[in-house]
Coordinates of C-alpha atoms in Angstrom, one line a residue:
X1322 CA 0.4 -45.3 -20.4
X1323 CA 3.6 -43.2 -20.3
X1324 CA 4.5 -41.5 -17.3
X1325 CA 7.4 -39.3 -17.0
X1326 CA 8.9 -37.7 -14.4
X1327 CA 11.4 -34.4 -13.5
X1328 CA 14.3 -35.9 -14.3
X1329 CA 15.6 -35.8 -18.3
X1330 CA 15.9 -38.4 -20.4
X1331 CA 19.6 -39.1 -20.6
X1332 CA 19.9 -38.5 -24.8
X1333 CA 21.5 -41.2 -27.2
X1334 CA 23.6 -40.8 -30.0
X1335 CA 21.0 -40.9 -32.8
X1336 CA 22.7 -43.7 -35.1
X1337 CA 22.7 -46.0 -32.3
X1338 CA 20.8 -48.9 -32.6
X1339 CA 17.3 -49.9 -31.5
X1340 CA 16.2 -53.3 -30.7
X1341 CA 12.7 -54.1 -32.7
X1342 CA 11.2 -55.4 -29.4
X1343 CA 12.0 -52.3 -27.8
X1344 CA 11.1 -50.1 -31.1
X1345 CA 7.3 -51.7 -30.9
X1346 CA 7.4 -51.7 -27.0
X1347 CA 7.6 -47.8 -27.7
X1348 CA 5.1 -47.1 -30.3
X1349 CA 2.6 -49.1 -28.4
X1350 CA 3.1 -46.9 -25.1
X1351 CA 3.2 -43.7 -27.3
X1352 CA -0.4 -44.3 -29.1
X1353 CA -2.3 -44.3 -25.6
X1354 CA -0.3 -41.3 -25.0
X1355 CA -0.8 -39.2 -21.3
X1356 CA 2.0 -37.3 -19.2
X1357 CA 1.6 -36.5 -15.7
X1358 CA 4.0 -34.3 -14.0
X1359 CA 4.4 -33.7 -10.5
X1360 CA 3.5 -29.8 -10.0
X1361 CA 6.4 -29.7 -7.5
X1362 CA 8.2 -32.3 -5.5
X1363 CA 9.6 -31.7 -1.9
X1364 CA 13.3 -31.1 -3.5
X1365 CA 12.0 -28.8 -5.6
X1366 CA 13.5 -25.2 -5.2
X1367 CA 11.2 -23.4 -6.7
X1368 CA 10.6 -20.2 -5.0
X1369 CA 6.7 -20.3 -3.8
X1370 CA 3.7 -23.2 -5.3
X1371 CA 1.4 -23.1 -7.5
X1372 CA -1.4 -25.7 -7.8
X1373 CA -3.4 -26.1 -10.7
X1374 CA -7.0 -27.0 -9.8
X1375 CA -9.6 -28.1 -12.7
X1376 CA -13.3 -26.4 -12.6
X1377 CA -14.7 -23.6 -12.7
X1378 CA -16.6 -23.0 -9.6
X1379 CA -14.9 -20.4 -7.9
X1380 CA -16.3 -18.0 -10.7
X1381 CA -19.7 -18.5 -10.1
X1382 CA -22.4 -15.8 -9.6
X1383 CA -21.4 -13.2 -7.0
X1384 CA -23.2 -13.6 -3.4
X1385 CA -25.1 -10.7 -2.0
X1386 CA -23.1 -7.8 -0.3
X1387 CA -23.6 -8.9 2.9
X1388 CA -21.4 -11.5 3.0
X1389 CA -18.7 -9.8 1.4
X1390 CA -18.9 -6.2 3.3
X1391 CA -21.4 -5.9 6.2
X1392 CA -19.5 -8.7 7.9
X1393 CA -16.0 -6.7 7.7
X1394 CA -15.4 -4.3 10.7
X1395 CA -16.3 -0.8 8.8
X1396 CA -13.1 0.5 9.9
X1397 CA -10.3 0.1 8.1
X1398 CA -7.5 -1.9 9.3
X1399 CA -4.8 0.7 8.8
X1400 CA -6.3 2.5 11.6
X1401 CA -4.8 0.3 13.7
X1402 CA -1.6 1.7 13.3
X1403 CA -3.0 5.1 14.3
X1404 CA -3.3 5.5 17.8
X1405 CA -3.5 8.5 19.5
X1406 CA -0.3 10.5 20.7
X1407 CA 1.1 8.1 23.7
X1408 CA 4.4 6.9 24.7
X1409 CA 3.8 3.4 24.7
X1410 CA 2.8 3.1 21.0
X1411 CA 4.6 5.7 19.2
X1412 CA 6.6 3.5 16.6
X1413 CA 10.2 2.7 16.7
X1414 CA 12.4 2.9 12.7
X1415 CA 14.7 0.4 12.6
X1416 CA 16.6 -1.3 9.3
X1417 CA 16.5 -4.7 9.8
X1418 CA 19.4 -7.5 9.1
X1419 CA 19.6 -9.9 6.2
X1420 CA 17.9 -13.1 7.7
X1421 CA 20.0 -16.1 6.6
X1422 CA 17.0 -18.2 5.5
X1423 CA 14.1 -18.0 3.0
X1424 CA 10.7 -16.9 4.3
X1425 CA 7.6 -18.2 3.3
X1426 CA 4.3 -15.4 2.8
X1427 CA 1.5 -15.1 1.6
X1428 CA -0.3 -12.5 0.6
X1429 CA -2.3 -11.4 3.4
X1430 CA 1.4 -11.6 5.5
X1431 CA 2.4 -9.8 2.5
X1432 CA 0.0 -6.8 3.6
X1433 CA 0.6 -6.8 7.8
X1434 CA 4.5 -6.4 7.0
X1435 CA 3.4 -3.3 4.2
X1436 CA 1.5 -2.2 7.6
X1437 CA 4.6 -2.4 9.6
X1438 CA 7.5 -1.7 7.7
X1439 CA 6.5 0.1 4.9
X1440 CA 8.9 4.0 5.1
X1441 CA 6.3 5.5 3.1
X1442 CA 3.7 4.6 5.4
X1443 CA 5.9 5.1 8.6
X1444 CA 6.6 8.5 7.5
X1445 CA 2.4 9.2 6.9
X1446 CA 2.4 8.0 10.7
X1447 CA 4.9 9.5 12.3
X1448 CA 3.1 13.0 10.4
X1449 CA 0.3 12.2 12.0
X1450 CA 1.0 11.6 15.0
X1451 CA 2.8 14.8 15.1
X1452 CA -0.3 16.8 14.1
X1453 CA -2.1 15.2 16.7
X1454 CA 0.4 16.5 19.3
X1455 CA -0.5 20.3 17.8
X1456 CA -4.1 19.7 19.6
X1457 CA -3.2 20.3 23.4
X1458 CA -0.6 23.1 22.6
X1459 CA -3.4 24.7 20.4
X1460 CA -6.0 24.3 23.3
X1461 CA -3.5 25.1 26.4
X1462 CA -3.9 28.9 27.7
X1463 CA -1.1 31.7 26.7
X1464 CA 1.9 31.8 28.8
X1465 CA 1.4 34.4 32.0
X1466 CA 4.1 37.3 32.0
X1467 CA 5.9 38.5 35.0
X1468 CA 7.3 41.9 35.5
X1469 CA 9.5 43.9 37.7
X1470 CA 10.5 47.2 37.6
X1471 CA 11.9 49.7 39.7
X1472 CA 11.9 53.6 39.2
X1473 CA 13.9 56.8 40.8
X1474 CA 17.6 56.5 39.6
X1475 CA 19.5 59.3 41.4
X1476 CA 21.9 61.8 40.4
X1477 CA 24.9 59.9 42.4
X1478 CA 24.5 56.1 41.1
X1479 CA 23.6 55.2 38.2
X1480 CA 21.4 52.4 39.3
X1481 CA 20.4 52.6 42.8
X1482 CA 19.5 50.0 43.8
X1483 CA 17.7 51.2 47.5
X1484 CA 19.5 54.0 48.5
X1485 CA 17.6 56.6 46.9
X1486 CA 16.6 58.1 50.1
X1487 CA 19.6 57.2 52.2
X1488 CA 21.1 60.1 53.8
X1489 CA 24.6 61.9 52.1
X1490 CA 27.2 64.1 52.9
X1491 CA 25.5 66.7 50.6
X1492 CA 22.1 65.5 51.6
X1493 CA 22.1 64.6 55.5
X1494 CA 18.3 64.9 55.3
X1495 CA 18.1 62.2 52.4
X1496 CA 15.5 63.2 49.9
X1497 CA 16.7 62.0 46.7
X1498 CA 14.6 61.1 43.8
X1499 CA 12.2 58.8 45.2
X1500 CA 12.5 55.2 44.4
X1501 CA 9.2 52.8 43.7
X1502 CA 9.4 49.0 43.3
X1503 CA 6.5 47.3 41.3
X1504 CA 6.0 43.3 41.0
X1505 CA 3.3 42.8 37.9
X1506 CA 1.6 39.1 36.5
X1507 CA -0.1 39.7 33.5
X1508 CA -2.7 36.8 31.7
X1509 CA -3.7 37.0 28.4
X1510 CA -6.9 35.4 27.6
X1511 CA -8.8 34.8 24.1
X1512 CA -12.4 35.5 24.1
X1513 CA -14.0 32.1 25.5
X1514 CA -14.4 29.7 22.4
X1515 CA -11.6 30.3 19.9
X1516 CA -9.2 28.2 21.5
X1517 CA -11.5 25.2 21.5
X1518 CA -12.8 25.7 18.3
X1519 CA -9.2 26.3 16.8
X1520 CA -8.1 22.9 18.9
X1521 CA -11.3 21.1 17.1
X1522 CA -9.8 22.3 13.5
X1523 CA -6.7 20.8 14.0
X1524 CA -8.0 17.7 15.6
X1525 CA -10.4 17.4 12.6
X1526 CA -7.3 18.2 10.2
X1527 CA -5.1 15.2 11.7
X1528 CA -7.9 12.9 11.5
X1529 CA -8.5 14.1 7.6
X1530 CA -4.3 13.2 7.5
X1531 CA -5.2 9.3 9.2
X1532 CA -7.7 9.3 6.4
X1533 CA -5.4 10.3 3.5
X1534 CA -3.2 8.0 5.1
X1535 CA -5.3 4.9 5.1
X1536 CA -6.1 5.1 1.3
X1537 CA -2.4 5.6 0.6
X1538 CA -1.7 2.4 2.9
X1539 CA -4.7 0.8 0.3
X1540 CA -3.1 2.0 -3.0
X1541 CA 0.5 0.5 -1.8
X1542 CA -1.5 -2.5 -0.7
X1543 CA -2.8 -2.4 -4.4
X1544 CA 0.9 -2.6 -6.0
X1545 CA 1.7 -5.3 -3.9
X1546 CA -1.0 -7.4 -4.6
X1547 CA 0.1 -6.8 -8.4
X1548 CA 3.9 -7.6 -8.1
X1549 CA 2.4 -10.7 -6.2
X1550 CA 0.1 -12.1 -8.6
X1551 CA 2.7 -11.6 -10.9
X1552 CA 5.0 -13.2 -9.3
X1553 CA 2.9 -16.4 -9.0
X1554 CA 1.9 -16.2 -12.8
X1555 CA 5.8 -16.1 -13.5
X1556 CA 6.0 -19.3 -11.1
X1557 CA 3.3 -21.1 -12.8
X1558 CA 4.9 -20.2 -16.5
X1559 CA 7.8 -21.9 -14.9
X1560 CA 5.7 -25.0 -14.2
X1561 CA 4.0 -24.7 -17.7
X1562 CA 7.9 -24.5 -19.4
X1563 CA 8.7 -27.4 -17.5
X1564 CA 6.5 -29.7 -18.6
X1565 CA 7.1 -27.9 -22.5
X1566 CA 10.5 -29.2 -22.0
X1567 CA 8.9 -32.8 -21.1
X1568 CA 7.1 -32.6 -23.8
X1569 CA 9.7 -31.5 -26.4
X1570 CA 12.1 -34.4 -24.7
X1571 CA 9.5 -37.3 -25.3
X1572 CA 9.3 -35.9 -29.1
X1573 CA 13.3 -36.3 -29.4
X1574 CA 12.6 -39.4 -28.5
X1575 CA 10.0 -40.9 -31.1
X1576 CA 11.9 -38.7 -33.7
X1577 CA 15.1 -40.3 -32.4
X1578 CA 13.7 -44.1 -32.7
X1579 CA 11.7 -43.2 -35.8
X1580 CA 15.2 -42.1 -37.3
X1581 CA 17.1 -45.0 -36.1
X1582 CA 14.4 -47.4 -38.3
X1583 CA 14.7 -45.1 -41.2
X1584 CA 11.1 -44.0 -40.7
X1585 CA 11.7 -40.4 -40.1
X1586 CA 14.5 -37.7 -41.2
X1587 CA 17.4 -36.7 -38.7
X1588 CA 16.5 -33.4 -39.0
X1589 CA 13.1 -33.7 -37.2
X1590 CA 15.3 -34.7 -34.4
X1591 CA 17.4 -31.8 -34.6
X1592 CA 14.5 -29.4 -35.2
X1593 CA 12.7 -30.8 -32.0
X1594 CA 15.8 -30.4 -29.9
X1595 CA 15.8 -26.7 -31.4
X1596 CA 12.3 -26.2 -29.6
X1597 CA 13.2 -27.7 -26.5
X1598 CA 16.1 -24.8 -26.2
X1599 CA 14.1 -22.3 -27.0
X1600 CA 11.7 -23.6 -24.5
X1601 CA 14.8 -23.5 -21.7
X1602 CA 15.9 -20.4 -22.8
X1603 CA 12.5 -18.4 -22.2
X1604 CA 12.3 -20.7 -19.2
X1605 CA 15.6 -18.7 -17.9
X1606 CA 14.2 -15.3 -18.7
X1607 CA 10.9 -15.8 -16.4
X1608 CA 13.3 -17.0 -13.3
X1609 CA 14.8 -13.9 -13.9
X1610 CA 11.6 -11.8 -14.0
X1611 CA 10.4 -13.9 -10.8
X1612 CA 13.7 -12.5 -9.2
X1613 CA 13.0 -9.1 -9.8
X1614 CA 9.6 -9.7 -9.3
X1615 CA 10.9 -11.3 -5.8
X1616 CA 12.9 -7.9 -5.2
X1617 CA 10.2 -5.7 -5.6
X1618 CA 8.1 -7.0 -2.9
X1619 CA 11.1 -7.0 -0.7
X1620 CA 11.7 -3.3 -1.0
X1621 CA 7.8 -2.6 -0.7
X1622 CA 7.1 -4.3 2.5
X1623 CA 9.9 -2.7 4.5
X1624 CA 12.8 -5.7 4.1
X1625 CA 16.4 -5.5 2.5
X1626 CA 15.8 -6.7 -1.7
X1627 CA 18.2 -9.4 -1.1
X1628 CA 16.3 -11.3 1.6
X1629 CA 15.1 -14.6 0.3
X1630 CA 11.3 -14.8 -0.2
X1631 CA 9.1 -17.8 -1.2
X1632 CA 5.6 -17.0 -2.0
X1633 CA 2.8 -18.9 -1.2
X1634 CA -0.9 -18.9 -2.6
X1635 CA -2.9 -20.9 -5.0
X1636 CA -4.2 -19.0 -8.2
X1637 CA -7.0 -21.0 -8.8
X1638 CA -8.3 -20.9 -5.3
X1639 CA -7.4 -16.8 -4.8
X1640 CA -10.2 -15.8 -7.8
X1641 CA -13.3 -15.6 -5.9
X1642 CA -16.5 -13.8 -6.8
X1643 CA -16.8 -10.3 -5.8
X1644 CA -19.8 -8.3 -5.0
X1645 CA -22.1 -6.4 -8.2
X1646 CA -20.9 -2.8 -9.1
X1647 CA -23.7 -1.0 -7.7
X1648 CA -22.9 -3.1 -4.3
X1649 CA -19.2 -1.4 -4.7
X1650 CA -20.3 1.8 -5.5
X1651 CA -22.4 1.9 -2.8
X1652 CA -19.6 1.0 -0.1
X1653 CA -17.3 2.9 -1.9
X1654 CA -19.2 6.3 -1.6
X1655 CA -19.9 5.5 2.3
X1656 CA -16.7 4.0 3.4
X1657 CA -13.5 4.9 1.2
X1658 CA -10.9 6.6 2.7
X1659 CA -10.2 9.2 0.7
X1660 CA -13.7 10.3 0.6
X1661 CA -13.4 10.4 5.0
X1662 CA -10.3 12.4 4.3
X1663 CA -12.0 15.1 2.2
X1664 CA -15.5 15.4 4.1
X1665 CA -12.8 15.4 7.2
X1666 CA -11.3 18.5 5.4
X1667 CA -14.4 20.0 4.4
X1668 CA -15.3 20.0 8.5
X1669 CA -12.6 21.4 9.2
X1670 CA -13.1 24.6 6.7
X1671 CA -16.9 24.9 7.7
X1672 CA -15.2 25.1 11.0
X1673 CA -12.5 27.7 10.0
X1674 CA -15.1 29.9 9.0
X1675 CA -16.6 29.9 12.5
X1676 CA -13.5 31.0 14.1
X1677 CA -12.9 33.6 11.4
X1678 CA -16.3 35.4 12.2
X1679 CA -15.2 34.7 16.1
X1680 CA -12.2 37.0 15.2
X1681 CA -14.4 40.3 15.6
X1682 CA -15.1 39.5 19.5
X1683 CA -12.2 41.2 22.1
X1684 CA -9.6 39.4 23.2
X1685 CA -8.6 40.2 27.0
X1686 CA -6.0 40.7 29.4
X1687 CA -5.5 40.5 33.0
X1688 CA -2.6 42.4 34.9
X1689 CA -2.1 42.7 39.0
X1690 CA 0.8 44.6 40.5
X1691 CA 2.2 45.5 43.7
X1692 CA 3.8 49.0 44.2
X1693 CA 6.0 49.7 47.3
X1694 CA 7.8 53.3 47.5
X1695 CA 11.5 51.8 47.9
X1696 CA 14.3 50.7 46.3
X1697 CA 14.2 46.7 45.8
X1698 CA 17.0 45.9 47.6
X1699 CA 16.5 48.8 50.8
X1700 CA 14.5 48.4 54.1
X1701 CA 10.8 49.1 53.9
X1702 CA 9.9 52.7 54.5
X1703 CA 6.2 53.3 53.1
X1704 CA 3.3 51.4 52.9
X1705 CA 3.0 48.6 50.2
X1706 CA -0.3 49.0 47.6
X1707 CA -2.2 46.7 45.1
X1708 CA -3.5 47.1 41.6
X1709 CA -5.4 45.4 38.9
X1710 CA -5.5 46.0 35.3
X1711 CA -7.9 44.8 32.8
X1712 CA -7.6 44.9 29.5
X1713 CA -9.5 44.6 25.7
X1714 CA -7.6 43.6 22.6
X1715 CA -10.5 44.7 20.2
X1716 CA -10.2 44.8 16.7
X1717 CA -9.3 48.3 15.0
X1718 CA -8.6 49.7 12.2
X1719 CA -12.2 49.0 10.4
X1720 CA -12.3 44.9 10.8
X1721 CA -9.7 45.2 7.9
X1722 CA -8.2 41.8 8.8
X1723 CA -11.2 39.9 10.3
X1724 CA -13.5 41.1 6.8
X1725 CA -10.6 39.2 5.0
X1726 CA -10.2 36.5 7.5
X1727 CA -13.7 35.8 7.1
X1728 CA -13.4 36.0 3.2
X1729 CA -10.3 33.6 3.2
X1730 CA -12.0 30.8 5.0
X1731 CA -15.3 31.4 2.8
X1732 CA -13.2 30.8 -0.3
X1733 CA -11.4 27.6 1.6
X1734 CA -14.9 26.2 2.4
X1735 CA -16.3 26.6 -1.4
X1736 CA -12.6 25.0 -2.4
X1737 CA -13.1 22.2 0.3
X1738 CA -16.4 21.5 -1.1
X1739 CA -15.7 21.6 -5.0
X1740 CA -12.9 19.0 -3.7
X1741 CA -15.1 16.8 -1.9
X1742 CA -17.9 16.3 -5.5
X1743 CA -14.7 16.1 -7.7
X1744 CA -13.1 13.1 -5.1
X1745 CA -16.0 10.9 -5.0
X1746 CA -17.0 11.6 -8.9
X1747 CA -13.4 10.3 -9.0
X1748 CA -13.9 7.2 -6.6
X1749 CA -17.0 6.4 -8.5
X1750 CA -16.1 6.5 -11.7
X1751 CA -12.2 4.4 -10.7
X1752 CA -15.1 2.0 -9.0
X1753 CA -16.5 2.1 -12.3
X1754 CA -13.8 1.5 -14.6
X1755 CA -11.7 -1.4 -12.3
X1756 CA -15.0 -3.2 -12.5
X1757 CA -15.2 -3.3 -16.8
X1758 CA -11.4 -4.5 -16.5
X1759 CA -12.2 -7.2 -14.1
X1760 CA -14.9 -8.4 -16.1
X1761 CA -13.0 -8.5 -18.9
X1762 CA -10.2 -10.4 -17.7
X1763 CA -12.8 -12.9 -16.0
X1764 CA -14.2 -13.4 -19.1
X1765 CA -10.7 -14.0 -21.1
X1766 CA -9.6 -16.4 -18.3
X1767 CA -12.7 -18.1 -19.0
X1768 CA -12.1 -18.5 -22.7
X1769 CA -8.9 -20.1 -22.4
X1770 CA -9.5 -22.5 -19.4
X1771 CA -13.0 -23.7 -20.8
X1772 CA -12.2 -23.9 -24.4
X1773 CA -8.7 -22.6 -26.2
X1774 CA -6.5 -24.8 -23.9
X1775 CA -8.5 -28.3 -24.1
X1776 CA -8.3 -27.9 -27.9
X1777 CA -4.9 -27.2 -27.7
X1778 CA -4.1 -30.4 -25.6
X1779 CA -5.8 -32.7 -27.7
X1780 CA -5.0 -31.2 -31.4
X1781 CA -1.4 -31.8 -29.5
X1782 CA -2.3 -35.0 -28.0
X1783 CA -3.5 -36.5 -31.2
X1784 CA -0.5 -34.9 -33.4
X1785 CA 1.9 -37.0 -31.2
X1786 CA -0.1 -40.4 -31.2
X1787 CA -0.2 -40.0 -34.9
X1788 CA 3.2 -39.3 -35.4
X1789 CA 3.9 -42.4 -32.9
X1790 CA 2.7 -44.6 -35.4
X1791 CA 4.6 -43.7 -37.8
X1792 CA 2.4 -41.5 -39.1
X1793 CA 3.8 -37.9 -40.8
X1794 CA 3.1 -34.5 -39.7
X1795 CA 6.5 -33.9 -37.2
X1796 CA 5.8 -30.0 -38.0
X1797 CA 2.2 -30.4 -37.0
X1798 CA 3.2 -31.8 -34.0
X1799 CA 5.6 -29.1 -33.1
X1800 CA 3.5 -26.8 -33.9
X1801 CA 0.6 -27.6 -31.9
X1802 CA 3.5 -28.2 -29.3
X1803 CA 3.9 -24.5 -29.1
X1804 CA 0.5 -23.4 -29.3
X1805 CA -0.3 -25.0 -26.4
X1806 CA 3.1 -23.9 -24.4
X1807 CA 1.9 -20.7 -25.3
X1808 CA -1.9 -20.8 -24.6
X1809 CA -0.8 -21.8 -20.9
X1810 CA 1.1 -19.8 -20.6
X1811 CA -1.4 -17.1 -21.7
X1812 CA -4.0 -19.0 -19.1
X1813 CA -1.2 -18.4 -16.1
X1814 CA -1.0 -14.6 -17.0
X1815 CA -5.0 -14.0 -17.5
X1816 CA -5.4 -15.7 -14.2
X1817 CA -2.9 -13.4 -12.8
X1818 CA -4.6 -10.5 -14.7
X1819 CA -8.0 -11.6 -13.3
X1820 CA -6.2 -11.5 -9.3
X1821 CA -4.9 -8.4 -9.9
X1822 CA -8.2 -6.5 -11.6
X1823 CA -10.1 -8.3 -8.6
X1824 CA -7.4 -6.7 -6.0
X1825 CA -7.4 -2.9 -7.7
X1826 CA -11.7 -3.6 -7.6
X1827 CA -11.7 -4.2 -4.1
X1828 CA -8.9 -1.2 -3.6
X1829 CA -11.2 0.8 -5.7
X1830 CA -13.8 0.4 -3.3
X1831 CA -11.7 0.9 -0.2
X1832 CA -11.1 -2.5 1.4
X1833 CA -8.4 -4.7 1.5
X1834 CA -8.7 -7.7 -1.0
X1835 CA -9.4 -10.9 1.6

């Protein structure tokens, strides 16, 4: 057996010499053919790993739903992050610095920093909490006014301020325009019920915004999972070029002694060495798509693009069964996000149309004053009295605005509830249409790992161990060289396909994809 390792073959002139011994030493290694490569050693620097595992199991038949849903806390974990309005937990927005060294994440890290740091989702929460601050102002009673006024200006002073009755040359017997001093607190009130009812819309409106707020933290969560998987498949096509190059290095070298026994033209050597720069060159252009890749998630959870990230995860081991679509539909319809956000709203304008219909009751006012019959700054001559005022606000003028006002939230309710059929049709049928893609990329992932892969490896197996022994067929070989670069390659991106369909499902449905 032949085993190779990372390291390259150093590469010898091609006219020099090849001891027999060592020519037959060669061909006998290379017709029991087998390469094993190491997936990725500890001085590696490969961003992330990926491990290959044979089998099939973690595709088997999907378990019932209660493993998979009733188990999960039916609250969504983004409500965490939405307390109600306090001191202690209203969130601090901070950039943070470039950390020196790499981090290592999965994908479920991935997710509680999206939580956190996500501006997009900080903004959503910082909105919310501000519309739950609306709900004590709303409910608080009206401001009191306070009055004073004074009455009786006479002829010689423009403001008189007591001495309306004092005594003048012209007047020795006082008498002047008499002078009155009032003190008035007047408190509006609403008739009892609009304030709490208007206090419960709002309340009901910023929970309908926590909602809206939670399936926007699931569709980010969505995108991430994608540039994730991605990333992974674009490590694993790394791993799958490496090992091309191997392969494409240990042909040079049977084309290489073959030529230097006169058993094979030079230009099979040349033609191989052709492939294995093609193979280093689309090698280069997938670590730059994993760097990009690498970026992306950077930006999306919160952190500076430039910080270094090494993923974590196993592709293999992440594709796990996931519940049947009737299952998903079912939890979808009782416990999406977007569906509490629109029944929230449709409360709320059942609820408006309450307090419009309240709008035709009074509203009232309270005044009491204190009258005196002096000046407010003179001594006290006369007797100090009381009064209280009450007052109706009622509505005039026909019930020309409260008809309307009634009217207006009618037409908001029937528009609330036209929303709230349209959004779940439209859950439903994403429910419906995420599960068809994720069978279909379960079943192409199949196809290649069960049966378009092994037939690659061996027609490339037995192309080499042919052509070993001296046999022809070098562009056979090559051939079935690249056919099986590329069918692993295709294998690494319908697993990633088969993550990501199996994360937007689970989105779909309205729970995170662990």
């Amino acid at each position: 057996m032949l085993i190779l390792g990372k390291n390259k073959t150093s590469v010898v002139h091609p006219l020099k010499s090849v001891t027999p011994f060592a020519m037959a030493a060669f061909v006998v290694c290379a017709s029991v053919f087998s390469v094993s490569v190491s997936a990725q050693s500890a001085s590696d620097n490969t961003p992330g790993s990926v491990t290959v595992q044979s089998g099939d199991t973690s595709l088997a038949a999907p378990p019932s739903i209660g493993s998979q849903l009733s188990a999960q806390d039916p609250k969504s974990k983004a409500g965490e992050l939405f307390a109600p309005v306090t001191k202690a937990n209203t969130p601090k927005i901070y950039t943070k610095p470039i950390s020196s060294g790499p981090t290592e994440m999965d994908l479920r890290q991935l997710w509680n920093e999206l939580k956190i740091n996500n501006p997009q989702l900080s903004s959503l929460r910082e909105s919310y909490l501000s519309a739950k601050a609306t709900v004590p102002q709303i409910n608080a009673p009206a401001n009191p006014q306070v009055g004073l006024v004074w009455s009786g200006m006479p002829v010689n002073s423009p403001f008189a301020l007591g001495g309306a009755n004092a005594p003048s040359p012209n007047n020795p017997g006082g008498g002047g325009i008499s002078s009155n001093n009032s003190i008035s607190v007047a408190q509006p009130f609403q008739f009892p019920g609009k304030k709490s009812l208007a206090a419960d819309i709002a309340d009901t409106n910023a929970e309908a915004l926590l909602a809206t707020s939670e399936s926007t933290y699931l569709q980010l969560g969505a995108q991430l999972s994608t540039l994730y998987y991605n990333a992974l498949a674009s490590q694993k096509q790394l791993q799958v070029l490496k090992e091309s190059v191997m392969r494409l290095e240990m042909i040079k070298n049977v084309a290489k002694a073959r030529y230097a026994n006169n058993a094979a033209a030079y230009v099979e050597y040349l033609n191989a060495q052709v492939a294995q720069s093609a193979a280093q060159a689309d090698q280069f252009n997938v670590e730059r798509q994993l760097q990009v890749g690498l970026n992306n998630i950077n930006t999306l959870v919160g952190r500076h693009s430039r910080e270094k990230l090494i993923l974590r995860g196993d592709v293999r081991r992440a594709i796990s069964s996931v519940p049947t679509l009737i299952e998903l539909e079912d939890y979808a319809e009782s416990s999406h996000p977007s569906l509490k956000s629109s029944a929230l709203q449709l409360d709320a304008a059942r609820k408006g149309v309450a307090l419009a219909k309240k709008a035709y009751l009074p509203d009232f006012q309270v005044i009491g004053s204190s009258y005196t019959p002096r000046g407010p700054f003179s001594a006290n001559n006369g007797a100090m009295f009381y009064q209280f005022e009450l007052d109706l606000i009622i509505p005039l003028y026909f019930f020309t605005k409260e008809k309307y006002g009634v009217e207006q939230a009618q037409r908001n309710q029937a528009a609330a509830e036209a929303g709230n059929i349209s959004n779940r049709q439209q859950i439903v049928l994403a429910v419906n249409t995420a599960y068809a893609a994720y069978e279909q990329a379960k079943n192409q992932t199949q196809f290649l790992k069960e049966r378009q892969v092994p037939q690659a490896d061996a027609a490339y197996k037995v192309g080499l161990t042919q052509y070993s022994n001296n046999g022809q067929g070098f562009n056979d070989l090559l051939t079935a060289q690249t056919q099986l670069r590329n069918l692993e390659v295709a294998l690494a991106q319908a697993e990633s396909n088969l993550l990501q369909a199996q994360a937007v499902l689970m989105v779909s449905a309205g729970k995170e994809p662990f």
